[in-house]
């Protein structure tokens, strides 16, 4: 099973700041990595798939990069609605696996 | 409106069974594979299982933690995917989500259904 490690666990930032979230895989997942945002009490929302492709309707301030084992989700300038928990998911191998999540909180 | 709606959750005793449903609308349900993800209270997301479309044989994949106890099926005539959960354990408690697989990305999610396993 591929293990995804997200860091940091919590990111404390102010609106307008840049957020950089990391997801590291225990073995190569090529570009088969997605990022999701989850607000409290809500379902996950797809942000990025295939490491760098923004999903439909996702603002341009969200970007993804990386391949192999190291991936990054960047939010260029945090809006109030961006404070949430973010998860990465690999779909290179079965079973699919999620990272443990990064909480982006208001500083 | 394009949407997924889960149902069937509830309070159940350990060892019992439930059948969760995921109803799709606003799109051709049979064209898509479906996946299930769960979330224990206060915890992260855990992938549970995946069922391919009928044209791909409706074959399934499962997480090790549920293999042999959970079973996926689909009725495309009703636009519903099912998750049969047997021999429930306390650690199966959580919100269960279904999601549509749109050419290798999970782009549409339901609101989830809560399963509570307790005596």
PDB file of C-alpha atoms in Angstrom:
ATOM      1  CA  UNK A   1       0.000   0.000   0.000  1.00  0.00           C
ATOM      2  CA  UNK A   2       1.266   3.449  -0.917  1.00  0.00           C
ATOM      3  CA  UNK A   3       1.495   5.765   2.078  1.00  0.00           C
ATOM      4  CA  UNK A   4       0.953   9.481   1.532  1.00  0.00           C
ATOM      5  CA  UNK A   5       2.456  11.827   4.105  1.00  0.00           C
ATOM      6  CA  UNK A   6       1.140  15.375   4.199  1.00  0.00           C
ATOM      7  CA  UNK A   7       2.965  18.250   5.828  1.00  0.00           C
ATOM      8  CA  UNK A   8       2.592  20.318   7.775  1.00  0.00           C
ATOM      9  CA  UNK A   9      -0.348  18.969   9.755  1.00  0.00           C
ATOM     10  CA  UNK A  10      -1.481  22.531  10.431  1.00  0.00           C
ATOM     11  CA  UNK A  11      -0.652  25.725   8.596  1.00  0.00           C
ATOM     12  CA  UNK A  12      -1.480  29.022  10.325  1.00  0.00           C
ATOM     13  CA  UNK A  13      -1.682  31.897   7.868  1.00  0.00           C
ATOM     14  CA  UNK A  14      -3.476  35.183   7.305  1.00  0.00           C
ATOM     15  CA  UNK A  15      -5.798  36.030   4.400  1.00  0.00           C
ATOM     16  CA  UNK A  16      -3.764  37.185   1.424  1.00  0.00           C
ATOM     17  CA  UNK A  17      -0.770  35.027   2.297  1.00  0.00           C
ATOM     18  CA  UNK A  18       0.575  32.195   0.171  1.00  0.00           C
ATOM     19  CA  UNK A  19      -0.005  28.606   1.317  1.00  0.00           C
ATOM     20  CA  UNK A  20       2.271  25.747   0.340  1.00  0.00           C
ATOM     21  CA  UNK A  21       1.125  22.231   1.206  1.00  0.00           C
ATOM     22  CA  UNK A  22       3.195  19.093   0.675  1.00  0.00           C
ATOM     23  CA  UNK A  23       2.260  15.489  -0.076  1.00  0.00           C
ATOM     24  CA  UNK A  24       4.965  12.842  -0.223  1.00  0.00           C
ATOM     25  CA  UNK A  25       4.377   9.287  -1.467  1.00  0.00           C
ATOM     26  CA  UNK A  26       6.185   6.197  -0.175  1.00  0.00           C
ATOM     27  CA  UNK A  27       6.777   5.141  -3.792  1.00  0.00           C
ATOM     28  CA  UNK A  28       6.249   6.734  -7.180  1.00  0.00           C
ATOM     29  CA  UNK A  29       2.655   7.494  -8.155  1.00  0.00           C
ATOM     30  CA  UNK A  30       3.686   9.122 -11.432  1.00  0.00           C
ATOM     31  CA  UNK A  31       1.225  12.019 -11.839  1.00  0.00           C
ATOM     32  CA  UNK A  32      -1.794  10.131 -10.473  1.00  0.00           C
ATOM     33  CA  UNK A  33      -2.345  12.459  -7.562  1.00  0.00           C
ATOM     34  CA  UNK A  34      -5.347  14.596  -6.683  1.00  0.00           C
ATOM     35  CA  UNK A  35      -6.038  17.278  -4.097  1.00  0.00           C
ATOM     36  CA  UNK A  36      -9.312  17.832  -2.264  1.00  0.00           C
ATOM     37  CA  UNK A  37     -10.606  20.555   0.007  1.00  0.00           C
ATOM     38  CA  UNK A  38     -12.994  19.791   2.838  1.00  0.00           C
ATOM     39  CA  UNK A  39     -14.919  22.344   4.850  1.00  0.00           C
ATOM     40  CA  UNK A  40     -16.381  21.332   8.232  1.00  0.00           C
ATOM     41  CA  UNK A  41     -19.505  19.220   7.833  1.00  0.00           C
ATOM     42  CA  UNK A  42     -19.193  19.109   4.061  1.00  0.00           C
ATOM     43  CA  UNK A  43     -18.174  16.566   1.445  1.00  0.00           C
ATOM     44  CA  UNK A  44     -14.716  16.748  -0.117  1.00  0.00           C
ATOM     45  CA  UNK A  45     -14.343  18.980  -3.162  1.00  0.00           C
ATOM     46  CA  UNK A  46     -11.959  18.125  -5.987  1.00  0.00           C
ATOM     47  CA  UNK A  47      -9.403  20.877  -6.597  1.00  0.00           C
ATOM     48  CA  UNK A  48      -6.614  19.328  -8.664  1.00  0.00           C
ATOM     49  CA  UNK A  49      -6.201  16.001 -10.476  1.00  0.00           C
ATOM     50  CA  UNK A  50      -3.329  14.397 -12.365  1.00  0.00           C
ATOM     51  CA  UNK A  51      -1.040  16.464 -10.109  1.00  0.00           C
ATOM     52  CA  UNK A  52      -1.552  19.788 -11.862  1.00  0.00           C
ATOM     53  CA  UNK A  53      -4.906  20.012 -13.655  1.00  0.00           C
ATOM     54  CA  UNK A  54      -7.443  22.288 -12.005  1.00  0.00           C
ATOM     55  CA  UNK A  55     -10.913  20.812 -11.775  1.00  0.00           C
ATOM     56  CA  UNK A  56     -13.851  22.612 -13.345  1.00  0.00           C
ATOM     57  CA  UNK A  57     -14.724  25.836 -11.547  1.00  0.00           C
ATOM     58  CA  UNK A  58     -11.636  25.915  -9.327  1.00  0.00           C
ATOM     59  CA  UNK A  59     -10.068  29.393  -9.059  1.00  0.00           C
ATOM     60  CA  UNK A  60      -6.673  30.018 -10.596  1.00  0.00           C
ATOM     61  CA  UNK A  61      -5.145  30.769  -7.183  1.00  0.00           C
ATOM     62  CA  UNK A  62      -5.025  27.004  -6.644  1.00  0.00           C
ATOM     63  CA  UNK A  63      -2.183  25.207  -8.398  1.00  0.00           C
ATOM     64  CA  UNK A  64      -0.615  21.784  -8.150  1.00  0.00           C
ATOM     65  CA  UNK A  65       2.834  20.564  -9.075  1.00  0.00           C
ATOM     66  CA  UNK A  66       5.093  17.561  -8.766  1.00  0.00           C
ATOM     67  CA  UNK A  67       5.462  14.028 -10.009  1.00  0.00           C
ATOM     68  CA  UNK A  68       6.832  10.749  -8.747  1.00  0.00           C
ATOM     69  CA  UNK A  69       6.891  11.028  -4.962  1.00  0.00           C
ATOM     70  CA  UNK A  70       6.788  14.755  -4.168  1.00  0.00           C
ATOM     71  CA  UNK A  71       3.800  16.982  -4.745  1.00  0.00           C
ATOM     72  CA  UNK A  72       2.786  20.496  -3.786  1.00  0.00           C
ATOM     73  CA  UNK A  73      -0.516  22.325  -3.600  1.00  0.00           C
ATOM     74  CA  UNK A  74      -0.112  26.096  -3.656  1.00  0.00           C
ATOM     75  CA  UNK A  75      -2.753  28.673  -2.863  1.00  0.00           C
ATOM     76  CA  UNK A  76      -1.299  31.909  -4.140  1.00  0.00           C
ATOM     77  CA  UNK A  77      -3.311  34.301  -1.974  1.00  0.00           C
ATOM     78  CA  UNK A  78      -5.619  32.927   0.700  1.00  0.00           C
ATOM     79  CA  UNK A  79      -9.251  33.955   0.610  1.00  0.00           C
ATOM     80  CA  UNK A  80     -11.450  33.577   3.721  1.00  0.00           C
ATOM     81  CA  UNK A  81     -13.210  30.567   2.179  1.00  0.00           C
ATOM     82  CA  UNK A  82      -9.889  28.733   1.685  1.00  0.00           C
ATOM     83  CA  UNK A  83      -9.417  27.998   5.380  1.00  0.00           C
ATOM     84  CA  UNK A  84     -10.214  24.295   5.439  1.00  0.00           C
ATOM     85  CA  UNK A  85      -8.605  20.850   5.489  1.00  0.00           C
ATOM     86  CA  UNK A  86      -6.808  19.631   2.370  1.00  0.00           C
ATOM     87  CA  UNK A  87      -6.195  16.005   1.413  1.00  0.00           C
ATOM     88  CA  UNK A  88      -4.132  14.370  -1.290  1.00  0.00           C
ATOM     89  CA  UNK A  89      -5.173  11.075  -2.914  1.00  0.00           C
ATOM     90  CA  UNK A  90      -3.141   8.713  -5.070  1.00  0.00           C
ATOM     91  CA  UNK A  91      -4.771   6.537  -7.682  1.00  0.00           C
ATOM     92  CA  UNK A  92      -1.638   4.998  -9.149  1.00  0.00           C
ATOM     93  CA  UNK A  93      -2.062   1.665  -7.347  1.00  0.00           C
ATOM     94  CA  UNK A  94      -4.821  -0.240  -5.574  1.00  0.00           C
ATOM     95  CA  UNK A  95      -5.753   0.324  -2.848  1.00  0.00           C
ATOM     96  CA  UNK A  96      -6.248   4.030  -3.333  1.00  0.00           C
ATOM     97  CA  UNK A  97      -4.927   5.990  -0.380  1.00  0.00           C
ATOM     98  CA  UNK A  98      -5.395   9.437   1.106  1.00  0.00           C
ATOM     99  CA  UNK A  99      -2.895  11.507   2.989  1.00  0.00           C
ATOM    100  CA  UNK A 100      -3.641  12.433   6.576  1.00  0.00           C
ATOM    101  CA  UNK A 101      -4.607  15.998   5.700  1.00  0.00           C
ATOM    102  CA  UNK A 102      -3.341  19.530   6.259  1.00  0.00           C
ATOM    103  CA  UNK A 103      -5.494  22.010   8.112  1.00  0.00           C
ATOM    104  CA  UNK A 104      -5.103  25.590   6.915  1.00  0.00           C
ATOM    105  CA  UNK A 105      -6.246  27.836   9.751  1.00  0.00           C
ATOM    106  CA  UNK A 106      -6.505  31.551  10.258  1.00  0.00           C
ATOM    107  CA  UNK A 107      -3.563  33.009  12.124  1.00  0.00           C
TER     108      UNK A 107
ATOM    109  CA  UNK B   1     -29.223  19.182 -11.428  1.00  0.00           C
ATOM    110  CA  UNK B   2     -26.234  16.862 -11.457  1.00  0.00           C
ATOM    111  CA  UNK B   3     -26.004  15.277  -8.010  1.00  0.00           C
ATOM    112  CA  UNK B   4     -25.397  12.224  -5.877  1.00  0.00           C
ATOM    113  CA  UNK B   5     -27.479  11.464  -2.805  1.00  0.00           C
ATOM    114  CA  UNK B   6     -26.511   8.828  -0.247  1.00  0.00           C
ATOM    115  CA  UNK B   7     -28.973   7.142   2.078  1.00  0.00           C
ATOM    116  CA  UNK B   8     -29.329   4.108   4.289  1.00  0.00           C
ATOM    117  CA  UNK B   9     -27.161   5.081   7.227  1.00  0.00           C
ATOM    118  CA  UNK B  10     -28.234   4.837  10.835  1.00  0.00           C
ATOM    119  CA  UNK B  11     -27.540   3.352  14.240  1.00  0.00           C
ATOM    120  CA  UNK B  12     -26.736  -0.341  14.121  1.00  0.00           C
ATOM    121  CA  UNK B  13     -25.361  -2.877  16.589  1.00  0.00           C
ATOM    122  CA  UNK B  14     -21.957  -4.491  16.110  1.00  0.00           C
ATOM    123  CA  UNK B  15     -22.138  -7.547  13.893  1.00  0.00           C
ATOM    124  CA  UNK B  16     -25.232  -6.385  12.027  1.00  0.00           C
ATOM    125  CA  UNK B  17     -25.552  -5.238   8.416  1.00  0.00           C
ATOM    126  CA  UNK B  18     -26.662  -2.220   6.435  1.00  0.00           C
ATOM    127  CA  UNK B  19     -27.096  -1.401   2.774  1.00  0.00           C
ATOM    128  CA  UNK B  20     -26.091   2.107   1.766  1.00  0.00           C
ATOM    129  CA  UNK B  21     -27.384   3.629  -1.449  1.00  0.00           C
ATOM    130  CA  UNK B  22     -25.980   6.304  -3.728  1.00  0.00           C
ATOM    131  CA  UNK B  23     -28.511   7.713  -6.183  1.00  0.00           C
ATOM    132  CA  UNK B  24     -27.320   9.739  -9.128  1.00  0.00           C
ATOM    133  CA  UNK B  25     -29.300  12.220 -11.177  1.00  0.00           C
ATOM    134  CA  UNK B  26     -28.695  14.699 -13.968  1.00  0.00           C
ATOM    135  CA  UNK B  27     -26.179  12.496 -15.771  1.00  0.00           C
ATOM    136  CA  UNK B  28     -25.946   9.070 -17.405  1.00  0.00           C
ATOM    137  CA  UNK B  29     -25.158   7.072 -14.282  1.00  0.00           C
ATOM    138  CA  UNK B  30     -24.198   3.897 -16.108  1.00  0.00           C
ATOM    139  CA  UNK B  31     -21.332   5.602 -17.938  1.00  0.00           C
ATOM    140  CA  UNK B  32     -19.364   6.148 -14.734  1.00  0.00           C
ATOM    141  CA  UNK B  33     -17.399   4.159 -12.236  1.00  0.00           C
ATOM    142  CA  UNK B  34     -18.201   4.985  -8.625  1.00  0.00           C
ATOM    143  CA  UNK B  35     -16.130   5.080  -5.488  1.00  0.00           C
ATOM    144  CA  UNK B  36     -16.933   5.118  -1.761  1.00  0.00           C
ATOM    145  CA  UNK B  37     -14.973   6.984   0.879  1.00  0.00           C
ATOM    146  CA  UNK B  38     -15.612   7.146   4.619  1.00  0.00           C
ATOM    147  CA  UNK B  39     -14.637   9.450   7.428  1.00  0.00           C
ATOM    148  CA  UNK B  40     -14.614   8.506  11.100  1.00  0.00           C
ATOM    149  CA  UNK B  41     -15.638  11.297  13.489  1.00  0.00           C
ATOM    150  CA  UNK B  42     -12.874  13.886  13.695  1.00  0.00           C
ATOM    151  CA  UNK B  43     -10.587  11.851  11.422  1.00  0.00           C
ATOM    152  CA  UNK B  44      -9.361  11.980   7.849  1.00  0.00           C
ATOM    153  CA  UNK B  45     -10.699  10.456   4.657  1.00  0.00           C
ATOM    154  CA  UNK B  46     -10.392   6.726   4.035  1.00  0.00           C
ATOM    155  CA  UNK B  47     -11.007   5.131   0.629  1.00  0.00           C
ATOM    156  CA  UNK B  48     -13.350   2.133   0.929  1.00  0.00           C
ATOM    157  CA  UNK B  49     -14.082   0.720  -2.503  1.00  0.00           C
ATOM    158  CA  UNK B  50     -14.598   1.218  -6.231  1.00  0.00           C
ATOM    159  CA  UNK B  51     -16.958  -0.269  -8.813  1.00  0.00           C
ATOM    160  CA  UNK B  52     -16.347   0.066 -12.530  1.00  0.00           C
ATOM    161  CA  UNK B  53     -19.032   0.720 -15.096  1.00  0.00           C
ATOM    162  CA  UNK B  54     -20.918  -2.192 -16.675  1.00  0.00           C
ATOM    163  CA  UNK B  55     -18.988  -1.691 -19.893  1.00  0.00           C
ATOM    164  CA  UNK B  56     -15.832  -2.343 -17.871  1.00  0.00           C
ATOM    165  CA  UNK B  57     -17.381  -5.392 -16.268  1.00  0.00           C
ATOM    166  CA  UNK B  58     -18.659  -3.734 -13.080  1.00  0.00           C
ATOM    167  CA  UNK B  59     -15.611  -5.170 -11.351  1.00  0.00           C
ATOM    168  CA  UNK B  60     -14.688  -3.991  -7.894  1.00  0.00           C
ATOM    169  CA  UNK B  61     -11.752  -3.014  -5.688  1.00  0.00           C
ATOM    170  CA  UNK B  62     -11.735  -2.797  -1.894  1.00  0.00           C
ATOM    171  CA  UNK B  63      -9.615  -1.485   0.919  1.00  0.00           C
ATOM    172  CA  UNK B  64      -7.991  -4.225   2.980  1.00  0.00           C
ATOM    173  CA  UNK B  65      -9.857  -3.049   6.083  1.00  0.00           C
ATOM    174  CA  UNK B  66     -13.248  -3.886   4.543  1.00  0.00           C
ATOM    175  CA  UNK B  67     -12.467  -6.676   2.079  1.00  0.00           C
ATOM    176  CA  UNK B  68     -14.701  -9.673   2.695  1.00  0.00           C
ATOM    177  CA  UNK B  69     -17.191  -7.642   4.760  1.00  0.00           C
ATOM    178  CA  UNK B  70     -18.236  -4.916   2.323  1.00  0.00           C
ATOM    179  CA  UNK B  71     -19.649  -5.465  -1.146  1.00  0.00           C
ATOM    180  CA  UNK B  72     -20.321  -3.018  -3.977  1.00  0.00           C
ATOM    181  CA  UNK B  73     -22.990  -3.356  -6.642  1.00  0.00           C
ATOM    182  CA  UNK B  74     -24.935  -1.138  -8.992  1.00  0.00           C
ATOM    183  CA  UNK B  75     -28.339  -0.940 -10.667  1.00  0.00           C
ATOM    184  CA  UNK B  76     -27.919   1.365 -13.613  1.00  0.00           C
ATOM    185  CA  UNK B  77     -31.627   1.109 -14.495  1.00  0.00           C
ATOM    186  CA  UNK B  78     -32.302   2.947 -11.227  1.00  0.00           C
ATOM    187  CA  UNK B  79     -29.085   5.037 -11.289  1.00  0.00           C
ATOM    188  CA  UNK B  80     -28.101   3.672  -7.882  1.00  0.00           C
ATOM    189  CA  UNK B  81     -24.880   2.258  -6.496  1.00  0.00           C
ATOM    190  CA  UNK B  82     -24.986   0.139  -3.359  1.00  0.00           C
ATOM    191  CA  UNK B  83     -22.539  -0.532  -0.555  1.00  0.00           C
ATOM    192  CA  UNK B  84     -23.498  -3.593   1.453  1.00  0.00           C
ATOM    193  CA  UNK B  85     -21.765  -3.453   4.817  1.00  0.00           C
ATOM    194  CA  UNK B  86     -21.757  -6.670   6.857  1.00  0.00           C
ATOM    195  CA  UNK B  87     -20.339  -7.754  10.205  1.00  0.00           C
ATOM    196  CA  UNK B  88     -20.144  -4.137  11.261  1.00  0.00           C
ATOM    197  CA  UNK B  89     -17.554  -3.078  13.806  1.00  0.00           C
ATOM    198  CA  UNK B  90     -17.434  -0.036  16.071  1.00  0.00           C
ATOM    199  CA  UNK B  91     -14.540   1.252  13.963  1.00  0.00           C
ATOM    200  CA  UNK B  92     -16.794   1.329  10.879  1.00  0.00           C
ATOM    201  CA  UNK B  93     -18.584   4.314  12.409  1.00  0.00           C
ATOM    202  CA  UNK B  94     -18.440   7.408  10.245  1.00  0.00           C
ATOM    203  CA  UNK B  95     -19.831   9.320   7.329  1.00  0.00           C
ATOM    204  CA  UNK B  96     -19.878   7.372   4.070  1.00  0.00           C
ATOM    205  CA  UNK B  97     -19.564   9.321   0.821  1.00  0.00           C
ATOM    206  CA  UNK B  98     -19.990   8.169  -2.746  1.00  0.00           C
ATOM    207  CA  UNK B  99     -18.256   9.879  -5.635  1.00  0.00           C
ATOM    208  CA  UNK B 100     -18.378   9.733  -9.403  1.00  0.00           C
ATOM    209  CA  UNK B 101     -15.229   8.777 -11.283  1.00  0.00           C
ATOM    210  CA  UNK B 102     -15.040  11.076 -14.303  1.00  0.00           C
ATOM    211  CA  UNK B 103     -12.186   9.675 -16.378  1.00  0.00           C
ATOM    212  CA  UNK B 104      -9.886   9.078 -13.423  1.00  0.00           C
ATOM    213  CA  UNK B 105     -10.921  11.948 -11.237  1.00  0.00           C
ATOM    214  CA  UNK B 106     -13.586  12.059  -8.561  1.00  0.00           C
ATOM    215  CA  UNK B 107     -15.445  15.181  -9.572  1.00  0.00           C
ATOM    216  CA  UNK B 108     -18.870  14.793  -7.982  1.00  0.00           C
ATOM    217  CA  UNK B 109     -19.631  13.881  -4.367  1.00  0.00           C
ATOM    218  CA  UNK B 110     -22.730  13.205  -2.347  1.00  0.00           C
ATOM    219  CA  UNK B 111     -23.415  14.819   1.022  1.00  0.00           C
ATOM    220  CA  UNK B 112     -22.730  11.584   2.881  1.00  0.00           C
ATOM    221  CA  UNK B 113     -24.698   9.256   5.129  1.00  0.00           C
ATOM    222  CA  UNK B 114     -23.796   8.623   8.770  1.00  0.00           C
ATOM    223  CA  UNK B 115     -23.308   5.089  10.032  1.00  0.00           C
ATOM    224  CA  UNK B 116     -23.051   4.641  13.786  1.00  0.00           C
ATOM    225  CA  UNK B 117     -22.083   1.216  15.093  1.00  0.00           C
ATOM    226  CA  UNK B 118     -22.788   0.902  18.784  1.00  0.00           C
ATOM    227  CA  UNK B 119     -24.388  -1.476  21.232  1.00  0.00           C
TER     228      UNK B 119
END
